[in-house]
Coordinates of C-alpha atoms in Angstrom, one line a residue:
Chain A
M1 CA 13.3 19.8 -1.6
T2 CA 16.9 19.1 -2.2
I3 CA 19.4 20.5 0.2
A4 CA 23.0 20.2 0.5
D5 CA 24.5 18.4 3.5
Q6 CA 27.8 19.6 5.2
S7 CA 29.9 17.8 2.6
G8 CA 28.1 19.7 -0.2
Q9 CA 26.3 16.4 -1.2
Q10 CA 22.8 16.8 -2.5
V11 CA 20.4 15.2 -0.1
S12 CA 17.1 14.2 -1.9
G13 CA 13.8 15.1 -0.5
P14 CA 10.8 12.7 0.0
L15 CA 9.1 11.7 -3.2
L16 CA 5.7 11.9 -1.8
P17 CA 4.8 15.5 -0.7
P18 CA 3.8 16.1 2.8
D19 CA 0.1 15.2 3.6
G20 CA -0.7 18.7 4.7
G21 CA -3.2 17.6 7.4
R22 CA -5.1 15.4 4.8
D23 CA -4.5 12.3 6.8
R24 CA -5.6 13.7 10.1
P25 CA -9.3 12.3 9.9
L26 CA -7.8 8.9 8.9
F27 CA -5.5 8.9 12.0
L28 CA -8.6 9.6 14.2
V29 CA -10.7 6.8 12.7
A30 CA -7.8 4.3 12.7
A31 CA -7.0 5.2 16.5
I32 CA -10.7 4.6 17.3
L33 CA -10.8 1.4 15.4
V34 CA -7.6 0.1 17.1
F35 CA -9.0 1.4 20.5
L36 CA -12.1 -0.9 20.0
A37 CA -10.0 -3.8 18.6
C38 CA -7.8 -3.7 21.7
L39 CA -10.9 -3.8 24.0
S40 CA -12.3 -6.6 22.0
A41 CA -8.9 -8.5 22.3
L42 CA -8.7 -7.9 26.0
G43 CA -12.3 -9.0 26.3
A44 CA -11.6 -12.2 24.5
R45 CA -8.6 -12.7 26.8
G46 CA -10.7 -12.1 29.8
A47 CA -13.4 -14.5 28.7
W48 CA -10.7 -17.2 28.1
Q49 CA -9.0 -16.6 31.4
A50 CA -12.4 -16.7 33.3
S51 CA -13.5 -19.9 31.6
Q52 CA -10.1 -21.5 32.1
Q53 CA -10.4 -20.6 36.0
W54 CA -13.9 -21.8 36.4
T55 CA -13.6 -25.1 34.5
S56 CA -10.4 -25.7 36.4
D57 CA -12.2 -25.2 39.7
L58 CA -15.1 -27.4 38.6
E59 CA -12.8 -30.2 37.2
S60 CA -10.7 -30.4 40.3
S61 CA -13.6 -31.2 42.5
L62 CA -16.5 -33.6 42.8
T63 CA -19.6 -33.4 44.9
I64 CA -21.2 -36.3 46.8
Q65 CA -24.9 -35.7 47.4
I66 CA -26.4 -37.6 50.5
R67 CA -30.1 -38.2 49.8
P68 CA -32.4 -37.9 52.8
V69 CA -33.8 -41.3 53.8
E70 CA -36.2 -41.7 56.4
G71 CA -34.9 -43.5 59.5
R72 CA -31.3 -42.6 58.6
D73 CA -29.1 -39.9 60.1
A74 CA -28.1 -37.8 57.2
D75 CA -25.2 -36.0 59.0
A76 CA -23.7 -39.3 60.0
D77 CA -24.1 -40.5 56.4
A78 CA -22.3 -37.4 55.2
Q79 CA -19.5 -37.8 57.7
E80 CA -19.2 -41.5 56.7
A81 CA -19.2 -40.7 53.0
A82 CA -16.4 -38.1 53.5
R83 CA -14.4 -40.7 55.4
I84 CA -14.8 -43.4 52.8
A85 CA -14.1 -41.0 50.0
L86 CA -10.6 -40.3 51.5
T87 CA -9.9 -44.0 51.1
V88 CA -10.3 -43.8 47.3
P89 CA -7.1 -43.1 45.4
G90 CA -6.9 -39.7 43.7
I91 CA -8.9 -37.9 46.5
D92 CA -7.0 -35.3 48.3
K93 CA -9.5 -33.7 50.7
T94 CA -13.2 -34.0 51.7
V95 CA -15.5 -31.8 53.6
A96 CA -18.9 -32.9 54.8
H97 CA -21.5 -30.1 55.2
D98 CA -24.4 -30.2 57.6
R99 CA -28.1 -29.2 57.2
T100 CA -27.3 -25.6 57.9
H101 CA -25.1 -25.5 54.8
A102 CA -27.9 -27.0 52.8
E103 CA -30.4 -24.4 54.0
A104 CA -27.9 -21.7 53.3
L105 CA -27.7 -22.9 49.7
L106 CA -31.5 -22.7 49.5
A107 CA -31.9 -19.4 51.2
P108 CA -31.6 -17.2 48.0
W109 CA -34.7 -19.0 46.7
L110 CA -36.8 -19.9 49.8
G111 CA -35.6 -17.3 52.4
Q112 CA -33.9 -17.5 55.7
D113 CA -35.6 -19.6 58.4
N114 CA -38.7 -20.4 56.3
L115 CA -37.8 -24.1 56.0
P116 CA -39.7 -26.5 58.4
D117 CA -37.3 -28.6 60.4
D118 CA -38.8 -31.8 59.2
L119 CA -38.3 -30.9 55.4
P120 CA -35.9 -33.6 54.1
L121 CA -32.9 -31.9 52.5
P122 CA -29.9 -33.5 50.6
L123 CA -26.5 -32.9 52.2
I124 CA -23.4 -32.1 50.4
V125 CA -19.9 -33.6 50.7
D126 CA -17.1 -31.6 48.7
V127 CA -14.5 -33.7 47.4
E128 CA -11.1 -32.2 46.3
L129 CA -9.1 -34.2 43.8
A130 CA -5.4 -34.7 43.9
R131 CA -3.6 -32.6 41.3
N132 CA -3.4 -34.0 37.7
E133 CA -5.7 -36.9 38.7
A134 CA -8.7 -38.0 36.6
P135 CA -11.8 -37.9 38.7
P136 CA -12.4 -41.5 40.2
L137 CA -16.1 -41.2 39.5
D138 CA -16.8 -44.9 39.3
A139 CA -14.6 -46.0 42.2
L140 CA -16.2 -43.3 44.5
Q141 CA -19.7 -44.4 43.6
S142 CA -18.8 -48.0 44.0
A143 CA -17.4 -47.3 47.4
M144 CA -20.6 -45.4 48.4
D145 CA -22.7 -48.2 47.2
A146 CA -20.6 -50.7 48.9
A147 CA -21.1 -49.0 52.2
G148 CA -24.8 -48.8 51.7
L149 CA -24.9 -45.0 51.7
P150 CA -27.7 -43.3 49.9
A151 CA -25.2 -41.1 48.0
S152 CA -24.7 -40.0 44.4
V153 CA -21.5 -38.6 43.0
D154 CA -21.6 -35.6 40.6
D155 CA -18.6 -34.7 38.5
H156 CA -20.0 -31.2 37.6
G157 CA -20.0 -32.2 33.8
R158 CA -23.3 -30.5 33.3
W159 CA -21.8 -27.2 34.6
I160 CA -18.5 -27.5 32.9
D161 CA -20.1 -27.8 29.6
A162 CA -22.3 -24.8 30.3
V163 CA -19.3 -22.7 31.4
R164 CA -17.3 -23.7 28.4
T165 CA -20.2 -22.9 26.1
S166 CA -20.6 -19.5 27.6
A167 CA -16.9 -18.7 27.5
R168 CA -16.7 -19.9 23.9
S169 CA -19.7 -17.7 23.1
A170 CA -18.0 -14.7 24.7
Q171 CA -14.7 -15.4 22.9
T172 CA -16.4 -15.9 19.6
L173 CA -18.3 -12.6 20.0
A174 CA -15.0 -10.7 21.0
L175 CA -12.9 -12.3 18.2
S176 CA -15.7 -11.7 15.6
L177 CA -15.7 -8.0 16.7
L178 CA -11.9 -8.0 16.4
A179 CA -12.2 -9.4 12.9
L180 CA -14.9 -6.9 11.9
L181 CA -12.8 -4.0 13.3
T182 CA -9.7 -5.2 11.5
A183 CA -11.7 -5.5 8.2
A184 CA -13.2 -2.1 8.8
A185 CA -9.7 -0.5 9.5
A186 CA -8.3 -2.2 6.3
A187 CA -11.3 -0.9 4.2
V188 CA -10.8 2.6 5.7
V189 CA -7.2 2.7 5.0
A190 CA -7.6 1.2 1.5
F191 CA -10.2 4.0 0.8
A192 CA -7.8 6.6 2.1
A193 CA -4.9 5.2 0.2
R194 CA -7.0 5.4 -3.0
A195 CA -7.9 9.1 -2.2
S196 CA -4.4 9.8 -1.4
L197 CA -3.3 8.3 -4.6
V198 CA -5.8 10.2 -6.7
A199 CA -4.6 13.5 -4.9
R200 CA -1.1 12.6 -5.9
L201 CA -1.7 11.4 -9.5
D202 CA 0.9 13.9 -10.6
V203 CA 3.5 12.3 -8.6
T204 CA 2.5 8.7 -9.5
D205 CA 2.3 9.6 -13.3
A206 CA 5.7 11.2 -13.2
L207 CA 7.2 8.3 -11.3
H208 CA 5.6 5.8 -13.6
L209 CA 6.7 7.5 -16.8
C210 CA 10.2 7.8 -15.4
G211 CA 10.4 3.9 -15.3
A212 CA 9.4 3.4 -11.5
E213 CA 8.1 -0.2 -10.9
D214 CA 4.7 -0.6 -9.4
K215 CA 6.3 -1.9 -6.2
F216 CA 8.5 1.1 -6.0
I217 CA 5.4 3.5 -6.1
A218 CA 3.4 1.2 -3.8
Q219 CA 6.3 1.2 -1.4
L220 CA 6.1 5.0 -1.0
F221 CA 2.4 4.9 0.0
Q222 CA 3.0 1.7 2.0
T223 CA 5.6 3.4 4.2
R224 CA 3.5 6.4 4.7
F225 CA 0.4 4.4 5.7
F226 CA 2.5 2.1 7.8
L227 CA 3.6 5.0 9.9
L228 CA 0.2 6.4 10.1
G229 CA -1.2 3.0 11.2
L230 CA 1.5 2.6 13.8
K231 CA 1.0 6.1 15.3
A232 CA -2.8 5.8 15.2
G233 CA -2.6 2.3 16.7
A234 CA -0.3 3.4 19.5
A235 CA -2.7 6.1 20.4
G236 CA -5.7 3.8 20.2
A237 CA -3.9 1.1 22.3
L238 CA -2.9 3.6 25.0
V239 CA -6.4 4.8 25.4
A240 CA -7.7 1.2 25.5
A241 CA -5.2 0.4 28.3
L242 CA -6.2 3.4 30.4
V243 CA -9.9 2.6 29.8
S244 CA -9.2 -1.0 30.7
M245 CA -7.5 0.0 33.9
L246 CA -10.2 2.3 34.9
V247 CA -12.9 -0.3 34.3
S248 CA -11.0 -2.8 36.4
M249 CA -10.4 -0.5 39.2
G250 CA -14.1 0.4 39.5
E251 CA -16.8 -2.1 40.7
S252 CA -18.8 -3.8 38.0
P253 CA -21.9 -6.0 38.4
A254 CA -21.0 -9.7 38.6
D255 CA -22.8 -10.6 35.3
M256 CA -20.8 -7.8 33.6
A257 CA -17.5 -8.7 35.0
F258 CA -17.3 -11.7 32.8
F259 CA -17.3 -9.7 29.7
L260 CA -15.0 -6.9 30.8
P261 CA -11.2 -7.1 30.1
N262 CA -9.4 -7.8 33.2
W263 CA -6.4 -5.6 33.6
R264 CA -3.8 -7.5 35.5
L265 CA -0.7 -6.1 33.8
D266 CA 0.3 -9.6 32.8
T267 CA 2.7 -10.2 29.9
I268 CA 0.1 -11.4 27.5
E269 CA -2.2 -8.3 27.8
I270 CA 0.8 -5.9 27.6
G271 CA 2.0 -7.8 24.6
L272 CA -1.4 -7.5 23.1
L273 CA -1.4 -3.8 23.5
I274 CA 2.2 -3.6 22.0
I275 CA 1.4 -5.8 19.0
A276 CA -1.9 -3.9 18.2
P277 CA -0.2 -0.8 16.8
I278 CA 2.3 -2.9 14.8
L279 CA -0.7 -4.9 13.4
A280 CA -2.5 -1.7 12.6
G281 CA 0.6 -0.4 10.8
L282 CA 1.0 -3.7 8.8
T283 CA -2.8 -3.7 8.0
A284 CA -2.6 0.0 6.8
A285 CA 0.6 -0.8 4.8
L286 CA -0.9 -3.9 3.2
S287 CA -4.3 -2.2 2.4
A288 CA -2.4 0.8 0.9
R289 CA 0.0 -1.5 -1.1
L290 CA -2.9 -3.5 -2.6
A291 CA -5.0 -0.3 -3.3
V292 CA -2.1 1.4 -5.1
T293 CA -1.1 -1.5 -7.1
A294 CA -4.5 -2.2 -8.2
D295 CA -5.1 1.4 -9.1
L296 CA -1.7 1.5 -11.1
R297 CA -2.8 -1.6 -12.8
D298 CA -6.1 -0.2 -13.8
R299 CA -4.7 3.2 -15.1
W300 CA -1.5 2.0 -16.9
Chain B
M1 CA 14.4 0.3 -32.7
V2 CA 10.8 1.3 -32.6
R3 CA 8.6 -0.4 -35.2
F4 CA 4.9 0.0 -36.0
D5 CA 3.2 -2.5 -38.4
N6 CA -0.5 -1.7 -39.5
V7 CA -1.2 -0.2 -36.1
G8 CA -4.7 1.0 -35.3
M9 CA -5.9 2.5 -32.0
R10 CA -9.3 3.3 -30.6
Y11 CA -10.4 4.4 -27.2
G12 CA -13.3 2.3 -25.9
P13 CA -15.9 1.5 -28.6
G14 CA -15.2 4.8 -30.6
P15 CA -13.8 5.1 -33.9
E16 CA -10.1 4.6 -34.6
V17 CA -8.0 7.6 -33.9
L18 CA -5.0 6.1 -35.5
R19 CA -5.3 3.9 -38.7
D20 CA -2.9 1.7 -40.5
L21 CA 0.3 3.2 -39.1
S22 CA 3.5 1.5 -40.4
F23 CA 6.9 3.0 -39.8
D24 CA 10.3 2.3 -38.4
L25 CA 12.3 4.6 -36.2
P26 CA 16.0 3.7 -36.8
R27 CA 18.5 4.1 -34.1
G28 CA 20.0 7.5 -33.9
S29 CA 17.3 9.0 -36.3
F30 CA 15.7 12.4 -35.9
Q31 CA 12.1 13.0 -37.0
F32 CA 9.5 15.5 -36.5
L33 CA 5.8 14.6 -35.8
T34 CA 3.3 17.1 -36.9
G35 CA -0.4 17.5 -37.8
P36 CA -3.5 19.6 -36.8
S37 CA -5.0 19.3 -33.3
G38 CA -7.0 16.2 -32.9
A39 CA -5.0 14.4 -35.7
G40 CA -3.9 11.9 -33.1
K41 CA -0.3 13.0 -32.3
T42 CA -0.7 12.6 -28.5
S43 CA -2.2 9.0 -29.1
L44 CA 0.8 8.1 -31.4
L45 CA 3.2 9.5 -28.7
R46 CA 1.4 7.5 -26.0
L47 CA 2.0 4.4 -28.0
I48 CA 5.6 5.2 -28.5
Y49 CA 6.1 5.8 -24.8
L50 CA 4.3 2.8 -23.8
A51 CA 1.5 4.7 -22.1
A52 CA -1.2 2.9 -24.3
R53 CA -1.4 -0.2 -26.3
P54 CA -2.6 -0.5 -29.9
S55 CA -6.0 -1.9 -30.6
R56 CA -4.6 -3.8 -33.6
G57 CA -1.3 -4.2 -35.4
L58 CA 2.2 -4.7 -33.9
V59 CA 4.3 -2.2 -32.0
S60 CA 7.7 -3.4 -31.1
F61 CA 10.4 -1.8 -29.0
F62 CA 13.9 -2.9 -29.2
G63 CA 12.6 -6.1 -30.8
R64 CA 10.0 -6.8 -28.2
D65 CA 6.2 -6.8 -29.1
S66 CA 4.5 -4.2 -26.8
S67 CA 1.2 -6.1 -26.6
T68 CA 2.8 -9.2 -25.3
L69 CA 5.2 -7.5 -22.9
P70 CA 4.7 -8.6 -19.3
R71 CA 3.8 -5.7 -17.0
A72 CA 6.9 -6.2 -14.9
E73 CA 9.2 -5.5 -17.9
L74 CA 7.5 -2.1 -18.9
P75 CA 9.5 0.0 -16.3
L76 CA 12.7 -1.3 -17.7
L77 CA 11.7 -0.5 -21.2
R78 CA 10.4 3.0 -20.1
R79 CA 13.9 3.7 -18.8
R80 CA 15.2 3.4 -22.3
I81 CA 12.7 6.0 -23.4
G82 CA 12.9 9.7 -22.3
V83 CA 9.7 11.8 -22.6
V84 CA 9.4 15.6 -22.6
F85 CA 5.7 16.5 -22.0
Q86 CA 4.0 19.6 -23.3
E87 CA 2.8 20.3 -19.7
F88 CA 6.2 19.3 -18.3
K89 CA 4.9 17.0 -15.5
L90 CA 7.3 18.5 -13.0
L91 CA 6.7 17.8 -9.3
N92 CA 6.6 21.2 -7.4
H93 CA 7.4 19.6 -4.1
L94 CA 10.7 18.6 -5.4
S95 CA 13.7 20.7 -6.3
V96 CA 15.0 21.1 -9.8
F97 CA 17.8 18.6 -8.9
D98 CA 15.4 16.0 -7.6
N99 CA 13.2 16.4 -10.6
V100 CA 15.9 15.8 -13.0
A101 CA 17.4 12.9 -10.9
L102 CA 13.9 11.2 -10.8
P103 CA 14.6 8.5 -13.3
L104 CA 17.9 7.7 -11.7
R105 CA 16.4 7.5 -8.3
V106 CA 13.4 5.3 -9.3
S107 CA 15.9 2.9 -10.9
G108 CA 17.4 2.4 -7.5
R109 CA 20.6 4.5 -7.7
Q110 CA 22.0 6.5 -4.8
S111 CA 22.2 10.2 -5.0
S112 CA 26.0 10.0 -4.3
D113 CA 26.3 8.2 -7.6
Y114 CA 24.5 10.5 -9.8
A115 CA 24.6 13.9 -8.1
E116 CA 27.7 15.1 -10.1
D117 CA 26.2 14.0 -13.4
V118 CA 22.8 15.7 -12.6
I119 CA 24.6 19.0 -11.7
E120 CA 26.7 18.9 -14.9
L121 CA 23.5 18.3 -16.9
L122 CA 21.8 21.2 -15.2
N123 CA 24.8 23.4 -16.0
W124 CA 24.6 22.1 -19.5
V125 CA 21.0 23.2 -19.9
G126 CA 21.8 26.5 -18.2
L127 CA 20.2 25.9 -14.9
G128 CA 23.2 25.4 -12.7
D129 CA 22.0 28.3 -10.6
K130 CA 18.5 26.7 -10.1
I131 CA 19.5 23.4 -8.6
T132 CA 17.6 23.8 -5.3
A133 CA 14.7 25.9 -6.7
S134 CA 11.2 24.6 -6.9
P135 CA 9.8 24.2 -10.4
A136 CA 6.9 26.4 -9.4
T137 CA 9.3 29.5 -9.3
L138 CA 10.7 28.8 -12.8
S139 CA 9.7 30.3 -16.2
G140 CA 8.2 28.4 -19.0
G141 CA 11.5 28.0 -20.7
E142 CA 13.2 27.0 -17.6
K143 CA 10.7 24.4 -16.8
Q144 CA 11.1 23.1 -20.3
R145 CA 14.7 22.7 -19.9
V146 CA 14.2 20.9 -16.6
A147 CA 11.8 18.5 -18.3
I148 CA 14.3 17.9 -21.1
A149 CA 17.0 17.4 -18.6
R150 CA 14.9 14.8 -16.8
A151 CA 14.0 13.1 -20.0
V152 CA 17.7 12.7 -21.1
V153 CA 19.4 12.2 -17.6
N154 CA 19.2 8.5 -18.0
Q155 CA 20.8 8.6 -21.5
P156 CA 17.6 7.1 -23.1
E157 CA 17.9 5.5 -26.4
V158 CA 14.7 7.2 -27.6
L159 CA 13.6 10.8 -26.8
I160 CA 10.1 11.9 -27.4
A161 CA 9.2 15.6 -27.0
D162 CA 5.6 16.9 -27.2
E163 CA 5.6 20.6 -28.3
P164 CA 8.8 21.2 -26.5
T165 CA 8.8 24.8 -27.9
G166 CA 5.1 25.5 -27.4
N167 CA 5.6 27.6 -24.3
V168 CA 8.7 29.4 -25.1
D169 CA 9.7 32.3 -27.3
H170 CA 11.4 31.8 -30.6
E171 CA 14.9 32.4 -29.3
M172 CA 14.4 29.7 -26.5
G173 CA 12.7 27.4 -29.2
M174 CA 15.9 27.6 -31.2
R175 CA 18.1 26.8 -28.2
L176 CA 16.0 23.9 -27.3
L177 CA 16.0 22.6 -30.8
R178 CA 19.8 22.9 -30.7
L179 CA 19.8 20.8 -27.5
F180 CA 17.8 18.0 -29.2
V181 CA 20.1 18.0 -32.2
E182 CA 23.1 17.7 -29.8
L183 CA 21.5 14.8 -28.1
N184 CA 20.8 13.2 -31.6
K185 CA 24.4 13.6 -32.4
L186 CA 25.1 11.6 -29.4
G187 CA 23.0 8.7 -30.8
T188 CA 19.6 9.3 -29.3
T189 CA 16.7 8.7 -31.5
I190 CA 14.5 11.8 -31.4
V191 CA 10.7 12.2 -32.2
L192 CA 9.8 15.9 -31.9
A193 CA 6.0 16.7 -32.1
T194 CA 5.4 20.3 -32.9
H195 CA 2.8 22.6 -34.7
D196 CA 5.7 25.0 -35.5
L197 CA 6.4 24.6 -39.1
Q198 CA 9.0 27.1 -38.9
L199 CA 10.9 24.9 -36.5
V200 CA 10.3 21.9 -38.8
R201 CA 11.9 23.9 -41.8
M202 CA 15.0 24.6 -39.8
L203 CA 16.3 21.0 -40.0
D204 CA 16.7 18.6 -42.9
A205 CA 14.8 15.8 -41.2
P206 CA 12.0 13.6 -42.0
V207 CA 8.5 14.8 -41.0
M208 CA 5.8 12.5 -39.9
T209 CA 2.4 14.2 -40.5
L210 CA -0.7 12.8 -39.0
S211 CA -4.0 13.7 -40.5
N212 CA -7.3 12.1 -39.6
G213 CA -5.5 9.2 -38.0
H214 CA -3.4 8.5 -41.2
L215 CA 0.4 9.0 -41.2
H216 CA 2.3 10.6 -44.1
I217 CA 6.1 10.5 -43.9
R218 CA 7.9 13.1 -45.9
P219 CA 11.7 12.4 -46.4
P220 CA 14.2 15.0 -45.6
R221 CA 14.8 17.8 -48.3
S222 CA 18.2 16.3 -49.2
E223 CA 16.6 13.0 -50.1
R224 CA 13.6 14.5 -51.8
S225 CA 15.9 16.3 -54.2
V226 CA 17.5 12.9 -55.0
S227 CA 14.3 10.9 -55.2
G228 CA 12.4 13.8 -56.7
G229 CA 9.2 13.8 -54.6
D230 CA 7.2 13.7 -51.4
A231 CA 6.3 10.0 -51.6
D232 CA 6.0 8.0 -48.4
S233 CA 9.2 6.2 -47.5
P234 CA 10.8 4.7 -44.5
I235 CA 12.6 7.2 -42.3
P236 CA 16.1 7.5 -43.7
S237 CA 19.4 7.6 -41.8
P238 CA 20.1 10.7 -39.7
L239 CA 23.2 11.4 -41.6
A240 CA 21.6 14.3 -43.4
V241 CA 20.3 15.7 -40.2
R242 CA 23.7 15.6 -38.6
E243 CA 25.4 17.2 -41.5
A244 CA 22.9 20.0 -41.7
V245 CA 23.4 20.6 -38.0
E246 CA 27.1 20.4 -37.9
S247 CA 27.3 22.8 -40.8
G248 CA 25.0 25.1 -39.0
A249 CA 23.3 26.0 -42.2
A250 CA 19.9 25.1 -41.1
F251 CA 20.0 27.6 -38.2
E252 CA 19.2 31.1 -38.5
T253 CA 20.4 32.1 -35.1
D254 CA 23.4 31.2 -33.1
L255 CA 22.1 28.5 -30.8
H256 CA 25.1 28.6 -28.6
S257 CA 24.4 32.1 -27.5
D258 CA 23.8 33.0 -23.9
Q259 CA 20.6 32.2 -22.1
S260 CA 17.6 34.5 -22.7
E261 CA 16.1 36.5 -20.0
D262 CA 13.3 34.2 -18.9
T263 CA 10.8 35.4 -16.5
P264 CA 8.5 33.2 -14.6

């Protein structure tokens, strides 16, 4: 509706009439989709962070396994292996573990105090690598062989691959969900934009016949749906942040923790939650623009 | 200005609703378009205001072939054509001012540039006191005048009016006709579609009559008396129309009289 401002100048009203509550269901659906998308994004980020941490731990260490050999003192061999390992360049620290440590590692499978004393057990020497050094696998194995120790060096490669594969799977799953949710949001908004256009055919026809370009008409719907997407996205992201915080504050089973977003208030996670509503708004705007432009092209 | 050459039009696979239409609308001409319901008047008007394309033949606007016109250029051409719809097509959520200013607004002009012109136009059509009103609160005649004001605010070169007097009483019909004549005097080409033969008789203007999709063009009375018949002919110069209007002889009532008492 036109009103006159203080200087008596006519101030034009919006060309699209108010939605009159028609967009409320769309707001709810968009907010839910953005909420789920945020959880997926946080989940993908959590999986990436976890895999980075685990592979970093595995890559910065080696393990020397001392095989039990009849007639040899395994504890002494472990101590000797730890001492020799320290002489190899690129190795920062070594810790030789005794039979008690080996028994503790087996306890979850064989139980406590169930092992006969004469059961030969391999002993473990943990080797910590100096920062940014490639693992001196061959040099270490050669040093062990040269000292005549029954030792084999393990670079954890098997485990690193397994962790990376798991992390990649979790990330792929989360990103696939994110893509699906984005596509669903775009489809819902496109549908809603078409419905809105049909409900406003009187407006679009009048505009069209008055010489409005398609992009001018599309811009009207685009702006409306951008704001709707932005508001719905903000609501969804806020709820996702709250849920993520609550989940992180509570205890979760170890095997679940990997898949749950990890709320640490770091810049990237906050950035994700801020970007999500903007992306939702842009997705809504683009969907509306494409839907309206296609519809105008079909009808005129 | 607008030229039809052997134009035919059909909707989908159905029969042709317009057949072999050939005519030329010269700049500044005034013509009536009449014919029984279903004769194809609305289809012809749709072709003229670029809402439809012909199934065959050539329709050209300002020297451009409508069938090969890029879509992006259509809005620019439409801005040169004003249309008064029978059902008005006013937007009730906008004020009378905004409805009239719509063609200016969509062409990217700022309200500060056109507000004065729009208000002046609204005063000219007798709606100066309805500037902030919603069209929903106006009478049929007032709506018609808003629709006409919107159609002419952009100073179009062609004005098409579909039954502009269909919803108003005789007196208002006369006033609206006077309005079209005034616009024509200013150089606008007018095509006025009407069933009202009384209205047609008021002006010495050519009459395009559609019947079963065929067009018959009857020259103005002044030319018929010279040529001696009703034969088809190109639409002549609007000189005769203007002379008739300026002399006032064709009008039975004083079209400059005060507004009628319209009621919603």
